[in-house]
CSV table of C-alpha atoms in Angstrom, one decimal:
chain,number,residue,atom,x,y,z
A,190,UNK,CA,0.0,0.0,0.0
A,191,UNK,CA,1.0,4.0,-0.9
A,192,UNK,CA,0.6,6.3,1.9
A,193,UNK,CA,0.0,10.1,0.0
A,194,UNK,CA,1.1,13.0,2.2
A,195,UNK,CA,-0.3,16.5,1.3
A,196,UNK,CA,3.2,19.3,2.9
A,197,UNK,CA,2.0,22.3,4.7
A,198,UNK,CA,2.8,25.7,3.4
A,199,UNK,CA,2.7,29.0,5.3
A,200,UNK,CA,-0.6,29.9,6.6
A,201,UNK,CA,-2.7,28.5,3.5
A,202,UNK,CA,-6.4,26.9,4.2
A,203,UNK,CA,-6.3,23.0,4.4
A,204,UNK,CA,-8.1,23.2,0.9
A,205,UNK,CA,-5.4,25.9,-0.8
A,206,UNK,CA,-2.8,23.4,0.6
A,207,UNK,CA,-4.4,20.4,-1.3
A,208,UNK,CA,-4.8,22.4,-4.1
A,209,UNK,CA,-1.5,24.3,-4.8
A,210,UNK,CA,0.9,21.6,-3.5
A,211,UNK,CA,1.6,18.0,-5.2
A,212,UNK,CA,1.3,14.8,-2.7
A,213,UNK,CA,4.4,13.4,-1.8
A,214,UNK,CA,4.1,9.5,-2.2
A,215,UNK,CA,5.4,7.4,0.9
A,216,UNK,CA,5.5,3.4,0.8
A,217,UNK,CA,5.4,1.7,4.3
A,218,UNK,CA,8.6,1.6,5.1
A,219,UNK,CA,9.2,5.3,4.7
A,220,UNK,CA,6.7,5.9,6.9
A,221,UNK,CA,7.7,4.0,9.2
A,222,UNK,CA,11.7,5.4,8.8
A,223,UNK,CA,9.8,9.0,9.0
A,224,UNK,CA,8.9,8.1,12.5
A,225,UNK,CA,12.0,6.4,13.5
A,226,UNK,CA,13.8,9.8,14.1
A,227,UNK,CA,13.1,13.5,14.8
A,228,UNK,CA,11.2,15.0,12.3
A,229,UNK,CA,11.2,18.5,10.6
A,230,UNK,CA,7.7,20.4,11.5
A,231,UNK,CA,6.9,20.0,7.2
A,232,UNK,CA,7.2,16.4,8.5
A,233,UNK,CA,5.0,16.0,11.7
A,234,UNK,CA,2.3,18.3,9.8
A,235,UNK,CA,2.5,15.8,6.5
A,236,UNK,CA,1.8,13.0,8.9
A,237,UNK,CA,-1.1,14.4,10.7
A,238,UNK,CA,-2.5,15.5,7.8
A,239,UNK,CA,-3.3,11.8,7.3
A,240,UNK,CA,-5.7,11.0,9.9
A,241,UNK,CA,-8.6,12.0,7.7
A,242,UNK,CA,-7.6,9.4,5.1
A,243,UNK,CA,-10.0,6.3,7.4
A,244,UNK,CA,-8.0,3.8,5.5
A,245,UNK,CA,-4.8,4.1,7.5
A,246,UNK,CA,-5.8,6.8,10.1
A,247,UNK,CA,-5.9,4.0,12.9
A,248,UNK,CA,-1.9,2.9,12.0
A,249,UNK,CA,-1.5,7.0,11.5
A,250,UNK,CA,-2.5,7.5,15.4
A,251,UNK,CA,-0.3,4.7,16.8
A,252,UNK,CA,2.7,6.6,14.9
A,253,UNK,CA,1.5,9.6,16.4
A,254,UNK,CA,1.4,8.5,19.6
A,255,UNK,CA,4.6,7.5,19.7
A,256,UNK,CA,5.4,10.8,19.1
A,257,UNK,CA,4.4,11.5,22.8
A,258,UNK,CA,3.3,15.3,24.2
A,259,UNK,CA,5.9,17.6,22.1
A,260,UNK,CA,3.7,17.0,18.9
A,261,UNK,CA,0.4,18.5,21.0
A,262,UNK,CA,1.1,21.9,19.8
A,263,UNK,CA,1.0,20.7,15.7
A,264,UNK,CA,-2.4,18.8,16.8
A,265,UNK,CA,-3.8,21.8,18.2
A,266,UNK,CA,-3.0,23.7,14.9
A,267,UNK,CA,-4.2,21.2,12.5
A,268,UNK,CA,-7.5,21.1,14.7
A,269,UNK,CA,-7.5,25.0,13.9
A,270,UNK,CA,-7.1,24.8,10.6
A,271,UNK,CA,-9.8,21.9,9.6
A,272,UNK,CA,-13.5,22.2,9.2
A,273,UNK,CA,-14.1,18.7,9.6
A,274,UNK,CA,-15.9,17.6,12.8
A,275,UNK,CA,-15.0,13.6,12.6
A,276,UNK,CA,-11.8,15.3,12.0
A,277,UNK,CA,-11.4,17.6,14.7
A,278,UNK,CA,-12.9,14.7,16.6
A,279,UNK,CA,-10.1,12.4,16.4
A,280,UNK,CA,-7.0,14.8,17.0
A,281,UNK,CA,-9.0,16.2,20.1
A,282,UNK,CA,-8.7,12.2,21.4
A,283,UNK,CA,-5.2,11.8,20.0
A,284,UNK,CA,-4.5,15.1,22.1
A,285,UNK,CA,-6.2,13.8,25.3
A,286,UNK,CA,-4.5,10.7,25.3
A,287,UNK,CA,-1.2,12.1,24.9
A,288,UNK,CA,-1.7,14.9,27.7
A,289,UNK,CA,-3.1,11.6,29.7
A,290,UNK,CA,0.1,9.5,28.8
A,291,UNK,CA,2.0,12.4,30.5
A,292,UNK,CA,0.4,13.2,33.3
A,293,UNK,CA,0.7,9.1,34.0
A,294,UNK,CA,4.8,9.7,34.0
A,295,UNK,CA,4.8,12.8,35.4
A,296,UNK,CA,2.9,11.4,38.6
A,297,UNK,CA,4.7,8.1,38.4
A,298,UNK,CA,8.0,10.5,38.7
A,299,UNK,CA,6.6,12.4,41.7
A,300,UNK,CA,5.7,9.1,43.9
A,301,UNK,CA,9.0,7.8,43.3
A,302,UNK,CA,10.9,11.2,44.4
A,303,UNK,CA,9.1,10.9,47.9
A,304,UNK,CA,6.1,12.7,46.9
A,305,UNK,CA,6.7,15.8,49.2
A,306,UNK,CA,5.7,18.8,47.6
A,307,UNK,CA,2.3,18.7,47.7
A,308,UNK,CA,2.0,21.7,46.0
A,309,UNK,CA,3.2,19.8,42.8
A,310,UNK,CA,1.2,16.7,43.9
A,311,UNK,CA,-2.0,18.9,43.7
A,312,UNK,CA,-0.8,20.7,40.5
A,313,UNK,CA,-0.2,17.6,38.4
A,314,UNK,CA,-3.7,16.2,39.5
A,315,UNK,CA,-5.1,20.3,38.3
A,316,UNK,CA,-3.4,19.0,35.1
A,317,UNK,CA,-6.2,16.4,34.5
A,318,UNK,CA,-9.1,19.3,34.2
A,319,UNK,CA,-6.5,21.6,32.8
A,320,UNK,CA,-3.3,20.6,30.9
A,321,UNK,CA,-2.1,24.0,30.5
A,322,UNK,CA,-2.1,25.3,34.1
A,323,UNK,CA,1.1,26.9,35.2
A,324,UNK,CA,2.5,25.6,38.1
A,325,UNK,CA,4.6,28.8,38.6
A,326,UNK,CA,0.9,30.7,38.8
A,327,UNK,CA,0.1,28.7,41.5
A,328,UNK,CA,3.4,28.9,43.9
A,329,UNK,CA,3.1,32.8,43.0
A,330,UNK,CA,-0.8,32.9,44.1
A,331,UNK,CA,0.5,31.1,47.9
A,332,UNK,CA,3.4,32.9,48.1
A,333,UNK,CA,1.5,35.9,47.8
A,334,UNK,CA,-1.3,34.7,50.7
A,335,UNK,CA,2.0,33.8,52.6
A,336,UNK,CA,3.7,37.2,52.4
A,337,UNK,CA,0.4,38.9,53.7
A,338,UNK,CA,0.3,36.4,56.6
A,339,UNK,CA,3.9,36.7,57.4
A,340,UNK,CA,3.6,40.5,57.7
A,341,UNK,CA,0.9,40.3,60.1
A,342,UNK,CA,2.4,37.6,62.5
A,343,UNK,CA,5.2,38.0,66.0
A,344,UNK,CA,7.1,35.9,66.8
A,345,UNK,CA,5.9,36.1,70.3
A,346,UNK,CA,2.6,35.1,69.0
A,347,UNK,CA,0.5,32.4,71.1
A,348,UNK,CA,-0.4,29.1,68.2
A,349,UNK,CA,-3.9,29.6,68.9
A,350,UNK,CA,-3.6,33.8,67.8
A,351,UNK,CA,-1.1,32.8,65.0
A,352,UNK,CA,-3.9,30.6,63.4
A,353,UNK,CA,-6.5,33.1,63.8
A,354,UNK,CA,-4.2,36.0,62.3
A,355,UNK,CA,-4.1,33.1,59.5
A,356,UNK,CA,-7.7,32.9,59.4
A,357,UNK,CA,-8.3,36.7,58.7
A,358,UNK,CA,-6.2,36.6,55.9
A,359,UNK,CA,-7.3,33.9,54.1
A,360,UNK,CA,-11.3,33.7,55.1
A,361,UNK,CA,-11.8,37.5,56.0
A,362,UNK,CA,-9.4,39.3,53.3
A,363,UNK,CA,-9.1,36.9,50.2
A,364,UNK,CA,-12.7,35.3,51.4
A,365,UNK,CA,-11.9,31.7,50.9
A,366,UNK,CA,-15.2,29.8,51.7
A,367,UNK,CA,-17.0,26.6,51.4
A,368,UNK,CA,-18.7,25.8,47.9
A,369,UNK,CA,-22.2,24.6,49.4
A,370,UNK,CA,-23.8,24.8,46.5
A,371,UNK,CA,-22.0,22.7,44.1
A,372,UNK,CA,-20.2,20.8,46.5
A,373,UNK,CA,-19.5,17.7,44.3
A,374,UNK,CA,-18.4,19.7,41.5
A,375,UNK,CA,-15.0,18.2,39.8
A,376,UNK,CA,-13.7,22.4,40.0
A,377,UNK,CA,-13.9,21.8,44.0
A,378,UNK,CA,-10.8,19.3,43.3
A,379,UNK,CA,-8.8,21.7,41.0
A,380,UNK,CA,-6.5,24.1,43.2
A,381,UNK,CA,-6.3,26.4,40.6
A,382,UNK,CA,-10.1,26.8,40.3
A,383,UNK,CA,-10.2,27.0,44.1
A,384,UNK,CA,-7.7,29.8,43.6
A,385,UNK,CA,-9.3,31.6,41.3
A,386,UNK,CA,-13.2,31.9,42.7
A,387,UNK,CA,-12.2,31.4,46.9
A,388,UNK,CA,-14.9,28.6,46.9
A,389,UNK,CA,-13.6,25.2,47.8
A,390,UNK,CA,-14.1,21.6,49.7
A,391,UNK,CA,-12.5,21.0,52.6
A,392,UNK,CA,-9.9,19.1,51.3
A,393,UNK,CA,-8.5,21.9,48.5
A,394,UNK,CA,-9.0,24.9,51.4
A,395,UNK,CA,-7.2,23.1,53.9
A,396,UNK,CA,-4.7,22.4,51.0
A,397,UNK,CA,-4.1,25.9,50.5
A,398,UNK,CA,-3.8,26.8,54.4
A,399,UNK,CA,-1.8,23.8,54.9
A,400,UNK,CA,1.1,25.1,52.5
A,401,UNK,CA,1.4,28.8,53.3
A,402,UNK,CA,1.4,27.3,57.0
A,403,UNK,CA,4.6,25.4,56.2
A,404,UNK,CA,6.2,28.1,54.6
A,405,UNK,CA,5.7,30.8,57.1
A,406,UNK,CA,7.0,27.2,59.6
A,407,UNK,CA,4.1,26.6,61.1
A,408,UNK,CA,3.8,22.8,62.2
A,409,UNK,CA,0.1,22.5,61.0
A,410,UNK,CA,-0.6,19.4,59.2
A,411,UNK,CA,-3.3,17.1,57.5
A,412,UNK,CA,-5.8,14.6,58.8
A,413,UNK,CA,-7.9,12.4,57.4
A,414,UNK,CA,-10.8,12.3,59.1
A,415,UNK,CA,-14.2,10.4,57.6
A,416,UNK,CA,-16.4,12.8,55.0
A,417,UNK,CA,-14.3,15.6,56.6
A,418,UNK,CA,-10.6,16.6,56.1
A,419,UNK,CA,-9.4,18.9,58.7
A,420,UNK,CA,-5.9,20.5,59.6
A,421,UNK,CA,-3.9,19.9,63.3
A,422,UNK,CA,-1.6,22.4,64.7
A,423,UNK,CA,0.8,20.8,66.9
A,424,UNK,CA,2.7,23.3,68.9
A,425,UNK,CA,6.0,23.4,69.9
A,426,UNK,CA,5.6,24.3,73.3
A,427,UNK,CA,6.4,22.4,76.6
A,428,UNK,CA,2.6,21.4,77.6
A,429,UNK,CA,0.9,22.2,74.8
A,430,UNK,CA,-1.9,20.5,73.3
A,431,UNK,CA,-2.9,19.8,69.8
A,432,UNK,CA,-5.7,21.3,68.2
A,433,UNK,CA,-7.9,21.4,65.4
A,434,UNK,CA,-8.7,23.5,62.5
A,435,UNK,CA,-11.6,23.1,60.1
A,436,UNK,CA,-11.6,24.7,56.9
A,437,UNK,CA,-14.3,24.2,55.6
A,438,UNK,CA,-15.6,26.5,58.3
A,439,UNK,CA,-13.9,29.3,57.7
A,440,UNK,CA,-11.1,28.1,60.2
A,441,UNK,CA,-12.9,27.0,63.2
A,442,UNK,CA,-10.5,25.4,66.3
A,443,UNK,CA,-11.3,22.1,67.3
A,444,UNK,CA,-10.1,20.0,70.1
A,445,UNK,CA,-9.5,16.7,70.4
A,446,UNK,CA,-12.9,16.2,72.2
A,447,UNK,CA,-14.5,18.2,69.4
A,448,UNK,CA,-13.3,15.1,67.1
A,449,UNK,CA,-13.9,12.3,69.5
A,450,UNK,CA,-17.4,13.3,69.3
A,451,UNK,CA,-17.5,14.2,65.8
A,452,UNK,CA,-16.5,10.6,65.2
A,453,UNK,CA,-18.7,9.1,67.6
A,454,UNK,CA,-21.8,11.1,65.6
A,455,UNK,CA,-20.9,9.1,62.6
A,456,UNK,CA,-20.6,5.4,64.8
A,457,UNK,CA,-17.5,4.2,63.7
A,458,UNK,CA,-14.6,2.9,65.7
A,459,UNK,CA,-12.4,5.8,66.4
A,460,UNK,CA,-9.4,5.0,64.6
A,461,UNK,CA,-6.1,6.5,65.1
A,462,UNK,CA,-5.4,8.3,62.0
A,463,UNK,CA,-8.1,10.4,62.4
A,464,UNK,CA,-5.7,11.8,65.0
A,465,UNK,CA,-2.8,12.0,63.6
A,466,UNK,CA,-0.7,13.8,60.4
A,467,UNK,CA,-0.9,12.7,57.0
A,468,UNK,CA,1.3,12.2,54.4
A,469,UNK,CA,1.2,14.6,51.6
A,470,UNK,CA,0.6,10.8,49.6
A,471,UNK,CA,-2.4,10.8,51.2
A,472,UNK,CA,-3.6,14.0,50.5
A,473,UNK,CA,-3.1,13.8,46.7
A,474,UNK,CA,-4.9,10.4,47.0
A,475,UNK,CA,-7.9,11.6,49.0
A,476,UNK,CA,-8.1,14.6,46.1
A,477,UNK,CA,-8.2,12.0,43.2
A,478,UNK,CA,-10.9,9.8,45.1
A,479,UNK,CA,-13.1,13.3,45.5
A,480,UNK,CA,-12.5,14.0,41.8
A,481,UNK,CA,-13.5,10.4,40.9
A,482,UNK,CA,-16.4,10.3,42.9
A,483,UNK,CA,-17.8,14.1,41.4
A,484,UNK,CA,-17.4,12.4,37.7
A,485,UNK,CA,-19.1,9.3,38.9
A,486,UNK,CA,-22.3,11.4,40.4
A,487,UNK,CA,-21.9,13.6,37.2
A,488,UNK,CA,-22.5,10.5,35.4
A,489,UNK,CA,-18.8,10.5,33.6
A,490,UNK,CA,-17.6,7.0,33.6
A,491,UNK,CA,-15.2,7.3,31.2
A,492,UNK,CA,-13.4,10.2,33.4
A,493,UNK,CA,-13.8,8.5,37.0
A,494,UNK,CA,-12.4,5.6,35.1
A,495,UNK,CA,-9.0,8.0,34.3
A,496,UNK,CA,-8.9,9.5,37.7
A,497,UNK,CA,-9.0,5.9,39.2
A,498,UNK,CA,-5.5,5.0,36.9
A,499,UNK,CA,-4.2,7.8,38.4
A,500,UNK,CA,-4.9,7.0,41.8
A,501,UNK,CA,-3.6,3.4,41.2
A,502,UNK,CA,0.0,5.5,40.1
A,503,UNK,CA,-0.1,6.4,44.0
A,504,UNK,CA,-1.6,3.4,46.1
């Protein structure tokens, strides 16, 4: 079989190229040698330019694929330029899949480092919503809540003042606040959504506390408590208990009695880790299983079944 290739000049239509330019032939074994090392951009273009022939589009898309994420950007130009639906169709699934591929390694990566920075953690799963999300953006958007904390804070401050001056910023100034009413939206899971409107669940607000905490060295930390995640301050002084903070609303201090009972309300058998930090692991992991549960109530199977490879990166 002959594989026809139709170059792409300049910024001509899809239907000026066909017409002005002759197609180049290609046998099956030059296709495959034009895949088997870097391409020129005339190239990549002549081989997407393919997909709309059905005969060989499925062989076409493996090729692509193999391409991995650095082709996106001639995808995402070719989907510009044609008027074809099916068309558009296709490169918009070749482009998903390829983001999806990525985001795979990229987390994979991550767990194996230690998985740590939770701010990246919470970034790559934004990433699944919206590939183009700037992680920069983000650090920049808690550096700034953690500047206007740290000029508001002593030294000689008490824990249970330093969390309230912590409080005012982020509930009272920037108005971070619970999204009651679309709670089970996927957005809730998306930091950079939560960023961007100040309406969150519990888990993405006490995400954002969490690490401007830490950087201004405050030992606050996660817990994963049932249907509710909540932060603990644990101070460093001699005699000094834990406490709680809730989030969700708008910063309230709990006690360890406060969660003793909360837990007894909901008649399980108290369990440590309700207690106790978490791991920024489990944090990430308790995100993705709130994002696969809003696409499973949104009645997107197809997406809860992504989120749930994703998760399996990190059990």
């Amino acid at each position: 079989m002959t594989f026809y290739i139709t170059p792409v000049a300049g910024h001509r239509s899809p239907y000026e190229t066909q017409k002005a330019l002759p197609r180049v032939k290609f046998g099956p074994a030059t296709l495959a040698a034009a895949v088997s090392h870097p391409m020129t951009n005339k190239e990549i273009k002549a081989l997407i330019s393919l997909l709309d022939d059905p005969e060989i589009a499925p062989q076409i898309q493996d090729k692509i694929q193999n391409l991995g994420e650095s082709i996106i950007p001639f995808l995402e130009e070719s989907w510009e330029e044609t008027l074809d639906s099916q068309q558009q169709h296709r490169l918009e699934d070749l482009i998903h899949h390829l983001q999806f591929e990525g985001l795979q390694q990229r987390l994979k990566v991550w767990r194996e480092a230690g998985a740590t920075d939770l701010l990246e953690g919470m970034w790559l799963l934004n990433t699944y919503q919206y590939p183009d999300a700037d992680y920069q953006a983000l650090n920049r958007a808690i550096e700034q809540l953690r500047f206007e904390a740290w000029t508001a804070l002593r030294p000689e401050m008490h824990p249970a003042d330093q969390v309230q001056t912590l409080n005012y910023v982020m509930f009272r100034t920037h108005k971070f606040a619970a999204n009651t009413q679309h709670f089970h939206s996927p957005a809730n899971s998306m930091l950079q959504r939560v960023i961007e409107t100040k309406r969150g669940n519990p888990l993405t607000l006490c995400v954002i506390y969490l690490l401007v905490a830490q950087r201004l060295q405050l030992p606050v930390f996660g817990v994963n408590l049932p249907n509710l995640f909540v932060l603990t301050f644990r101070p460093e002084l001699p005699g000094a208990e834990p406490f709680y903070i809730n989030c969700y609303n708008r910063g309230l201090v709990l006690s360890r009695t406060d969660i003793e009972h909360y837990v007894a309300q909901l008649n399980i058998t108290p369990n440590p880790i309700f207690f106790e930090p978490c791991s920024h692991l489990d944090i990430v992991r308790r995100a993705m299983r709130n994002l696969q549960m809003s696409f499973e109530r949104l009645q997107e199977p197809v997406k809860a079944a992504e989120v749930a490879v994703l998760l399996s990166i990190l059990e």
